[in-house]
PDB file of C-alpha atoms in Angstrom:
ATOM      1  CA  GLY X 669      -0.016  -0.025  -0.030  1.00 58.00           C
ATOM      2  CA  ALA X 670       0.919   3.615  -0.365  1.00 82.00           C
ATOM      3  CA  GLY X 671       3.452   4.794   2.491  1.00 92.00           C
ATOM      4  CA  VAL X 672       3.959   8.225   3.965  1.00 96.00           C
ATOM      5  CA  SER X 673       4.306  10.861   1.536  1.00 96.00           C
ATOM      6  CA  GLN X 674       6.313  14.383   1.646  1.00 97.00           C
ATOM      7  CA  SER X 675       6.068  17.132  -0.322  1.00 97.00           C
ATOM      8  CA  PRO X 676       8.274  18.997  -1.647  1.00 97.00           C
ATOM      9  CA  SER X 677      11.253  16.673  -1.702  1.00 96.00           C
ATOM     10  CA  ASN X 678      13.602  19.716  -1.819  1.00 97.00           C
ATOM     11  CA  LYS X 679      13.171  23.447  -1.213  1.00 97.00           C
ATOM     12  CA  VAL X 680      15.774  25.921  -1.133  1.00 97.00           C
ATOM     13  CA  THR X 681      14.768  29.149   0.109  1.00 97.00           C
ATOM     14  CA  GLU X 682      16.097  32.441   1.231  1.00 97.00           C
ATOM     15  CA  LYS X 683      17.007  33.532   4.944  1.00 97.00           C
ATOM     16  CA  GLY X 684      13.982  35.299   6.316  1.00 97.00           C
ATOM     17  CA  LYS X 685      11.218  33.795   4.141  1.00 98.00           C
ATOM     18  CA  ASP X 686       8.440  31.374   5.416  1.00 98.00           C
ATOM     19  CA  VAL X 687       8.264  27.580   4.336  1.00 98.00           C
ATOM     20  CA  GLU X 688       5.389  25.119   4.564  1.00 98.00           C
ATOM     21  CA  LEU X 689       6.306  21.261   4.331  1.00 98.00           C
ATOM     22  CA  ARG X 690       3.576  18.815   3.796  1.00 97.00           C
ATOM     23  CA  CYS X 691       3.307  15.174   5.072  1.00 97.00           C
ATOM     24  CA  ASP X 692       0.224  12.850   3.939  1.00 96.00           C
ATOM     25  CA  PRO X 693       0.276   9.915   6.672  1.00 95.00           C
ATOM     26  CA  ILE X 694      -0.355   6.311   6.116  1.00 94.00           C
ATOM     27  CA  SER X 695      -4.148   6.053   5.584  1.00 92.00           C
ATOM     28  CA  GLY X 696      -5.849   4.936   8.860  1.00 89.00           C
ATOM     29  CA  HIS X 697      -2.551   6.000  11.021  1.00 92.00           C
ATOM     30  CA  THR X 698      -3.879   8.001  13.758  1.00 90.00           C
ATOM     31  CA  ALA X 699      -0.283   9.136  15.293  1.00 92.00           C
ATOM     32  CA  LEU X 700       2.003  11.525  12.940  1.00 94.00           C
ATOM     33  CA  TYR X 701       5.412  12.918  14.033  1.00 94.00           C
ATOM     34  CA  TRP X 702       7.935  15.144  12.809  1.00 96.00           C
ATOM     35  CA  TYR X 703      11.541  15.025  12.908  1.00 96.00           C
ATOM     36  CA  ARG X 704      14.566  16.657  11.646  1.00 96.00           C
ATOM     37  CA  GLN X 705      18.005  15.545  10.665  1.00 94.00           C
ATOM     38  CA  SER X 706      20.828  17.933  10.181  1.00 91.00           C
ATOM     39  CA  LEU X 707      23.710  16.838   8.188  1.00 81.00           C
ATOM     40  CA  GLY X 708      25.532  13.945  10.166  1.00 73.00           C
ATOM     41  CA  GLN X 709      23.406  14.188  13.196  1.00 78.00           C
ATOM     42  CA  GLY X 710      20.803  12.013  14.812  1.00 83.00           C
ATOM     43  CA  LEU X 711      16.987  12.701  14.304  1.00 91.00           C
ATOM     44  CA  GLU X 712      15.499  15.287  16.471  1.00 92.00           C
ATOM     45  CA  PHE X 713      11.858  15.024  17.417  1.00 92.00           C
ATOM     46  CA  LEU X 714       9.842  18.179  16.660  1.00 95.00           C
ATOM     47  CA  ILE X 715       5.926  17.377  17.437  1.00 94.00           C
ATOM     48  CA  TYR X 716       3.500  14.574  17.697  1.00 92.00           C
ATOM     49  CA  PHE X 717      -0.011  14.468  16.855  1.00 92.00           C
ATOM     50  CA  GLN X 718      -2.638  11.788  18.121  1.00 89.00           C
ATOM     51  CA  GLY X 719      -5.945  11.781  16.760  1.00 85.00           C
ATOM     52  CA  ASN X 720      -8.149  14.834  17.819  1.00 83.00           C
ATOM     53  CA  SER X 721      -6.037  15.186  20.890  1.00 86.00           C
ATOM     54  CA  ALA X 722      -3.585  18.418  21.536  1.00 88.00           C
ATOM     55  CA  PRO X 723      -0.341  18.255  19.877  1.00 90.00           C
ATOM     56  CA  ASP X 724       2.554  17.704  21.882  1.00 91.00           C
ATOM     57  CA  LYS X 725       5.054  20.555  20.773  1.00 92.00           C
ATOM     58  CA  SER X 726       7.844  19.703  23.138  1.00 90.00           C
ATOM     59  CA  GLY X 727      10.450  19.521  20.699  1.00 92.00           C
ATOM     60  CA  LEU X 728      10.005  22.542  18.513  1.00 94.00           C
ATOM     61  CA  PRO X 729      13.039  24.550  18.759  1.00 94.00           C
ATOM     62  CA  SER X 730      11.402  27.906  18.645  1.00 94.00           C
ATOM     63  CA  ASP X 731       8.329  29.855  18.073  1.00 95.00           C
ATOM     64  CA  ARG X 732       9.238  30.497  14.548  1.00 97.00           C
ATOM     65  CA  PHE X 733       8.255  26.680  13.957  1.00 97.00           C
ATOM     66  CA  SER X 734       4.329  25.523  14.069  1.00 96.00           C
ATOM     67  CA  ALA X 735       2.592  22.524  12.647  1.00 96.00           C
ATOM     68  CA  GLU X 736      -1.402  21.682  12.109  1.00 94.00           C
ATOM     69  CA  ARG X 737      -3.177  18.728  11.264  1.00 94.00           C
ATOM     70  CA  THR X 738      -6.038  18.860   9.459  1.00 83.00           C
ATOM     71  CA  GLY X 739      -9.019  16.480   9.601  1.00 80.00           C
ATOM     72  CA  GLY X 740      -6.598  14.032  11.509  1.00 77.00           C
ATOM     73  CA  SER X 741      -4.765  13.123   8.113  1.00 90.00           C
ATOM     74  CA  VAL X 742      -2.687  15.767   6.351  1.00 95.00           C
ATOM     75  CA  SER X 743      -0.224  17.855   8.364  1.00 96.00           C
ATOM     76  CA  THR X 744       1.730  20.974   7.281  1.00 97.00           C
ATOM     77  CA  LEU X 745       4.950  22.134   9.051  1.00 98.00           C
ATOM     78  CA  THR X 746       5.550  25.692   8.829  1.00 98.00           C
ATOM     79  CA  ILE X 747       8.970  27.548   9.604  1.00 98.00           C
ATOM     80  CA  GLN X 748       8.523  31.461   9.567  1.00 98.00           C
ATOM     81  CA  ARG X 749      11.532  33.684   8.945  1.00 98.00           C
ATOM     82  CA  THR X 750      13.984  30.627   8.198  1.00 98.00           C
ATOM     83  CA  GLN X 751      17.445  30.872   9.370  1.00 97.00           C
ATOM     84  CA  GLN X 752      20.436  29.369   8.076  1.00 96.00           C
ATOM     85  CA  GLU X 753      20.596  26.669  10.880  1.00 95.00           C
ATOM     86  CA  ASP X 754      16.849  25.512   9.689  1.00 96.00           C
ATOM     87  CA  SER X 755      18.502  23.631   6.858  1.00 96.00           C
ATOM     88  CA  ALA X 756      18.018  20.101   7.450  1.00 96.00           C
ATOM     89  CA  VAL X 757      16.071  17.033   6.228  1.00 96.00           C
ATOM     90  CA  TYR X 758      12.552  17.462   7.815  1.00 98.00           C
ATOM     91  CA  LEU X 759      11.221  13.759   8.271  1.00 97.00           C
ATOM     92  CA  CYS X 760       7.493  12.670   8.647  1.00 97.00           C
ATOM     93  CA  ALA X 761       6.471   9.832  10.502  1.00 95.00           C
ATOM     94  CA  SER X 762       3.041   7.914  11.027  1.00 94.00           C
ATOM     95  CA  SER X 763       1.742   4.879  13.185  1.00 91.00           C
ATOM     96  CA  LEU X 764      -1.045   3.231  14.356  1.00 88.00           C
ATOM     97  CA  ALA X 765      -2.092   4.471  17.861  1.00 78.00           C
ATOM     98  CA  GLY X 766       0.084   3.020  20.279  1.00 72.00           C
ATOM     99  CA  ASP X 767       2.166   1.148  17.855  1.00 74.00           C
ATOM    100  CA  ARG X 768       5.672   1.872  18.714  1.00 74.00           C
ATOM    101  CA  VAL X 769       6.561   1.298  15.159  1.00 81.00           C
ATOM    102  CA  LYS X 770       7.023   4.442  12.965  1.00 87.00           C
ATOM    103  CA  TYR X 771       6.896   4.531   9.123  1.00 92.00           C
ATOM    104  CA  PHE X 772       9.029   7.383   7.970  1.00 95.00           C
ATOM    105  CA  GLY X 773       8.339   9.439   4.824  1.00 96.00           C
ATOM    106  CA  PRO X 774      11.263  10.216   2.317  1.00 95.00           C
ATOM    107  CA  GLY X 775      11.597  13.681   3.902  1.00 96.00           C
ATOM    108  CA  THR X 776      11.764  17.189   2.878  1.00 97.00           C
ATOM    109  CA  ARG X 777      15.251  18.431   2.191  1.00 96.00           C
ATOM    110  CA  LEU X 778      15.339  22.303   3.142  1.00 97.00           C
ATOM    111  CA  THR X 779      18.245  24.579   2.265  1.00 97.00           C
ATOM    112  CA  VAL X 780      18.172  27.974   3.668  1.00 97.00           C
ATOM    113  CA  THR X 781      20.652  30.344   1.837  1.00 96.00           C
TER     114      THR X 781
ATOM    115  CA  ARG Y1124      25.191  13.010  27.935  1.00 70.00           C
ATOM    116  CA  LYS Y1125      23.044  12.065  25.135  1.00 80.00           C
ATOM    117  CA  GLU Y1126      20.263   9.693  25.553  1.00 89.00           C
ATOM    118  CA  VAL Y1127      21.144   7.224  22.942  1.00 94.00           C
ATOM    119  CA  GLU Y1128      24.895   6.869  21.976  1.00 94.00           C
ATOM    120  CA  GLN Y1129      26.533   5.330  19.354  1.00 94.00           C
ATOM    121  CA  ASP Y1130      29.957   4.784  17.981  1.00 93.00           C
ATOM    122  CA  PRO Y1131      29.409   6.759  14.472  1.00 92.00           C
ATOM    123  CA  GLY Y1132      32.171   4.565  12.779  1.00 92.00           C
ATOM    124  CA  PRO Y1133      32.534   4.365   9.928  1.00 95.00           C
ATOM    125  CA  PHE Y1134      33.022   0.395   9.974  1.00 96.00           C
ATOM    126  CA  ASN Y1135      35.058  -0.606   7.008  1.00 97.00           C
ATOM    127  CA  VAL Y1136      34.665  -4.403   6.746  1.00 97.00           C
ATOM    128  CA  PRO Y1137      35.108  -6.928   3.749  1.00 97.00           C
ATOM    129  CA  GLU Y1138      32.387  -8.771   2.296  1.00 98.00           C
ATOM    130  CA  GLY Y1139      31.451 -11.993   4.260  1.00 97.00           C
ATOM    131  CA  ALA Y1140      32.880 -10.443   7.515  1.00 97.00           C
ATOM    132  CA  THR Y1141      30.883 -10.608  10.626  1.00 98.00           C
ATOM    133  CA  VAL Y1142      30.396  -7.104  12.803  1.00 97.00           C
ATOM    134  CA  ALA Y1143      28.982  -5.799  15.600  1.00 96.00           C
ATOM    135  CA  PHE Y1144      27.558  -2.389  16.857  1.00 94.00           C
ATOM    136  CA  ASN Y1145      26.569  -1.390  20.272  1.00 94.00           C
ATOM    137  CA  CYS Y1146      24.474   1.271  21.547  1.00 95.00           C
ATOM    138  CA  THR Y1147      23.790   2.554  25.186  1.00 96.00           C
ATOM    139  CA  TYR Y1148      21.031   4.501  26.399  1.00 95.00           C
ATOM    140  CA  SER Y1149      20.387   6.486  29.600  1.00 93.00           C
ATOM    141  CA  ASN Y1150      16.909   6.024  30.589  1.00 91.00           C
ATOM    142  CA  SER Y1151      16.575   2.893  32.390  1.00 91.00           C
ATOM    143  CA  ALA Y1152      12.442   3.331  32.103  1.00 89.00           C
ATOM    144  CA  SER Y1153      12.895   2.645  28.240  1.00 90.00           C
ATOM    145  CA  GLN Y1154      10.319   0.154  27.446  1.00 86.00           C
ATOM    146  CA  SER Y1155      10.884  -0.782  23.667  1.00 90.00           C
ATOM    147  CA  PHE Y1156      14.222  -0.791  21.285  1.00 93.00           C
ATOM    148  CA  PHE Y1157      14.598  -1.061  17.696  1.00 94.00           C
ATOM    149  CA  TRP Y1158      17.285  -0.895  14.975  1.00 96.00           C
ATOM    150  CA  TYR Y1159      16.626   1.038  12.068  1.00 96.00           C
ATOM    151  CA  ARG Y1160      18.531   1.235   8.927  1.00 97.00           C
ATOM    152  CA  GLN Y1161      18.956   4.445   7.055  1.00 95.00           C
ATOM    153  CA  ASP Y1162      20.423   4.410   3.201  1.00 95.00           C
ATOM    154  CA  CYS Y1163      22.224   7.399   1.985  1.00 91.00           C
ATOM    155  CA  ARG Y1164      19.783  10.392   1.685  1.00 89.00           C
ATOM    156  CA  LYS Y1165      16.799   7.997   2.107  1.00 92.00           C
ATOM    157  CA  GLU Y1166      14.344   7.887   5.034  1.00 93.00           C
ATOM    158  CA  PRO Y1167      15.073   5.308   8.116  1.00 94.00           C
ATOM    159  CA  LYS Y1168      13.292   2.145   7.769  1.00 94.00           C
ATOM    160  CA  LEU Y1169      12.740  -0.652  10.630  1.00 93.00           C
ATOM    161  CA  LEU Y1170      15.354  -3.268  10.473  1.00 96.00           C
ATOM    162  CA  MET Y1171      14.088  -4.960  13.566  1.00 95.00           C
ATOM    163  CA  SER Y1172      12.688  -4.643  17.236  1.00 92.00           C
ATOM    164  CA  VAL Y1173      15.110  -5.576  19.767  1.00 94.00           C
ATOM    165  CA  TYR Y1174      13.616  -8.092  22.552  1.00 89.00           C
ATOM    166  CA  SER Y1175      14.775  -8.700  25.947  1.00 87.00           C
ATOM    167  CA  SER Y1176      15.274 -12.475  25.124  1.00 88.00           C
ATOM    168  CA  GLY Y1177      17.488 -11.482  22.035  1.00 89.00           C
ATOM    169  CA  ASN Y1178      16.121 -12.141  18.377  1.00 94.00           C
ATOM    170  CA  GLU Y1179      17.585 -13.158  15.105  1.00 94.00           C
ATOM    171  CA  ASP Y1180      16.080 -12.236  11.606  1.00 94.00           C
ATOM    172  CA  GLY Y1181      18.340 -14.041   8.937  1.00 96.00           C
ATOM    173  CA  ARG Y1182      21.961 -12.501   9.207  1.00 97.00           C
ATOM    174  CA  PHE Y1183      20.880 -10.123  11.798  1.00 97.00           C
ATOM    175  CA  THR Y1184      21.029 -10.815  15.558  1.00 97.00           C
ATOM    176  CA  ALA Y1185      19.696  -8.090  18.113  1.00 97.00           C
ATOM    177  CA  GLN Y1186      20.365  -8.314  21.779  1.00 96.00           C
ATOM    178  CA  LEU Y1187      19.186  -6.296  24.853  1.00 96.00           C
ATOM    179  CA  ASN Y1188      21.111  -6.119  28.305  1.00 94.00           C
ATOM    180  CA  ARG Y1189      18.495  -3.978  30.381  1.00 93.00           C
ATOM    181  CA  ALA Y1190      21.120  -3.999  33.304  1.00 93.00           C
ATOM    182  CA  SER Y1191      23.794  -2.726  31.392  1.00 94.00           C
ATOM    183  CA  GLN Y1192      21.394  -0.513  29.345  1.00 95.00           C
ATOM    184  CA  TYR Y1193      22.932  -1.553  26.212  1.00 94.00           C
ATOM    185  CA  ILE Y1194      21.701  -2.924  22.819  1.00 96.00           C
ATOM    186  CA  SER Y1195      23.739  -4.836  20.248  1.00 97.00           C
ATOM    187  CA  LEU Y1196      23.417  -5.748  16.532  1.00 97.00           C
ATOM    188  CA  LEU Y1197      25.390  -8.341  15.232  1.00 97.00           C
ATOM    189  CA  ILE Y1198      25.577  -8.757  11.355  1.00 98.00           C
ATOM    190  CA  ARG Y1199      27.014 -12.147  10.008  1.00 98.00           C
ATOM    191  CA  ASP Y1200      28.165 -12.838   6.353  1.00 98.00           C
ATOM    192  CA  SER Y1201      28.242  -9.087   5.410  1.00 98.00           C
ATOM    193  CA  LYS Y1202      26.971  -8.131   2.056  1.00 98.00           C
ATOM    194  CA  LEU Y1203      27.612  -5.088  -0.081  1.00 97.00           C
ATOM    195  CA  SER Y1204      23.851  -4.304   0.479  1.00 97.00           C
ATOM    196  CA  ASP Y1205      24.367  -3.858   3.907  1.00 98.00           C
ATOM    197  CA  SER Y1206      26.400  -0.697   3.567  1.00 98.00           C
ATOM    198  CA  ALA Y1207      24.282   2.173   5.324  1.00 97.00           C
ATOM    199  CA  THR Y1208      23.569   3.865   8.602  1.00 96.00           C
ATOM    200  CA  TYR Y1209      22.438   1.860  11.527  1.00 97.00           C
ATOM    201  CA  LEU Y1210      20.353   3.982  13.955  1.00 96.00           C
ATOM    202  CA  CYS Y1211      19.782   2.760  17.453  1.00 96.00           C
ATOM    203  CA  VAL Y1212      16.382   3.916  18.553  1.00 94.00           C
ATOM    204  CA  VAL Y1213      14.709   3.869  22.066  1.00 93.00           C
ATOM    205  CA  ASN Y1214      11.088   4.390  22.770  1.00 88.00           C
ATOM    206  CA  PRO Y1215      11.754   6.065  26.580  1.00 82.00           C
ATOM    207  CA  GLY Y1216       8.076   5.473  27.383  1.00 77.00           C
ATOM    208  CA  ASN Y1217       6.528   8.702  26.852  1.00 74.00           C
ATOM    209  CA  ALA Y1218       2.975   8.927  26.166  1.00 69.00           C
ATOM    210  CA  GLY Y1219       3.233   9.658  22.541  1.00 72.00           C
ATOM    211  CA  ASN Y1220       5.512   6.430  21.971  1.00 73.00           C
ATOM    212  CA  MET Y1221       8.179   9.218  20.780  1.00 81.00           C
ATOM    213  CA  LEU Y1222      11.260   7.493  19.672  1.00 87.00           C
ATOM    214  CA  THR Y1223      14.645   8.693  20.663  1.00 91.00           C
ATOM    215  CA  PHE Y1224      17.487   8.103  18.136  1.00 93.00           C
ATOM    216  CA  GLY Y1225      21.088   7.437  18.210  1.00 94.00           C
ATOM    217  CA  GLY Y1226      23.228   9.404  16.146  1.00 93.00           C
ATOM    218  CA  GLY Y1227      23.809   6.227  13.838  1.00 94.00           C
ATOM    219  CA  THR Y1228      26.541   3.895  12.929  1.00 96.00           C
ATOM    220  CA  ARG Y1229      27.977   3.889   9.744  1.00 96.00           C
ATOM    221  CA  LEU Y1230      28.957   0.507   8.102  1.00 97.00           C
ATOM    222  CA  MET Y1231      30.751   0.130   4.625  1.00 97.00           C
ATOM    223  CA  VAL Y1232      31.114  -3.156   3.010  1.00 98.00           C
ATOM    224  CA  LYS Y1233      33.728  -3.736   0.632  1.00 96.00           C
ATOM    225  CA  PRO Y1234      34.419  -6.369  -2.032  1.00 95.00           C
TER     226      PRO Y1234
END
């Protein structure tokens, strides 16, 4: 079946611009996670959605980062006033509720110039 | 101290070799453990879960030592296609089952 999809696959933006990254989870998966992976680094948790519950935003690095999940499916991660240190691969993962196994999308490679 | 620590490598081994990776975690309350594989410029994919009793999947064997808080992955008869970064992953038992990732160990299998 279809896996997690993300768009765009690559995004180059100028410092100070806003960007939106999109994630389509696997159909039926109620849990959705955003992570980011900087060059040569491990994955860093950003935010977690579970069904209609309030999201866990504890991993967001600053108030320039926000995310929404509409209708319990598609999620958008927004980064306002991008900075060069925001350059990374942003990975989305989904899972069934309570399932510890996560399925990752291919990621969006963000480059801030 | 990082929550999940791994030797970044790279481990350079010839085809057919046996190679082992270790990983340590700091949260003794951690509940579940995994090895993920990540190919260059690709997303992480689950390789195998790690159970207390140890488990094997073909050429791959994973073991967990809760007392010492370390996890291992053994790869026998290495193939060129095993070249990748292996991520040690821990579920610390939070409500959202958020995973904590190690920085990964890079393996390069050479002919």
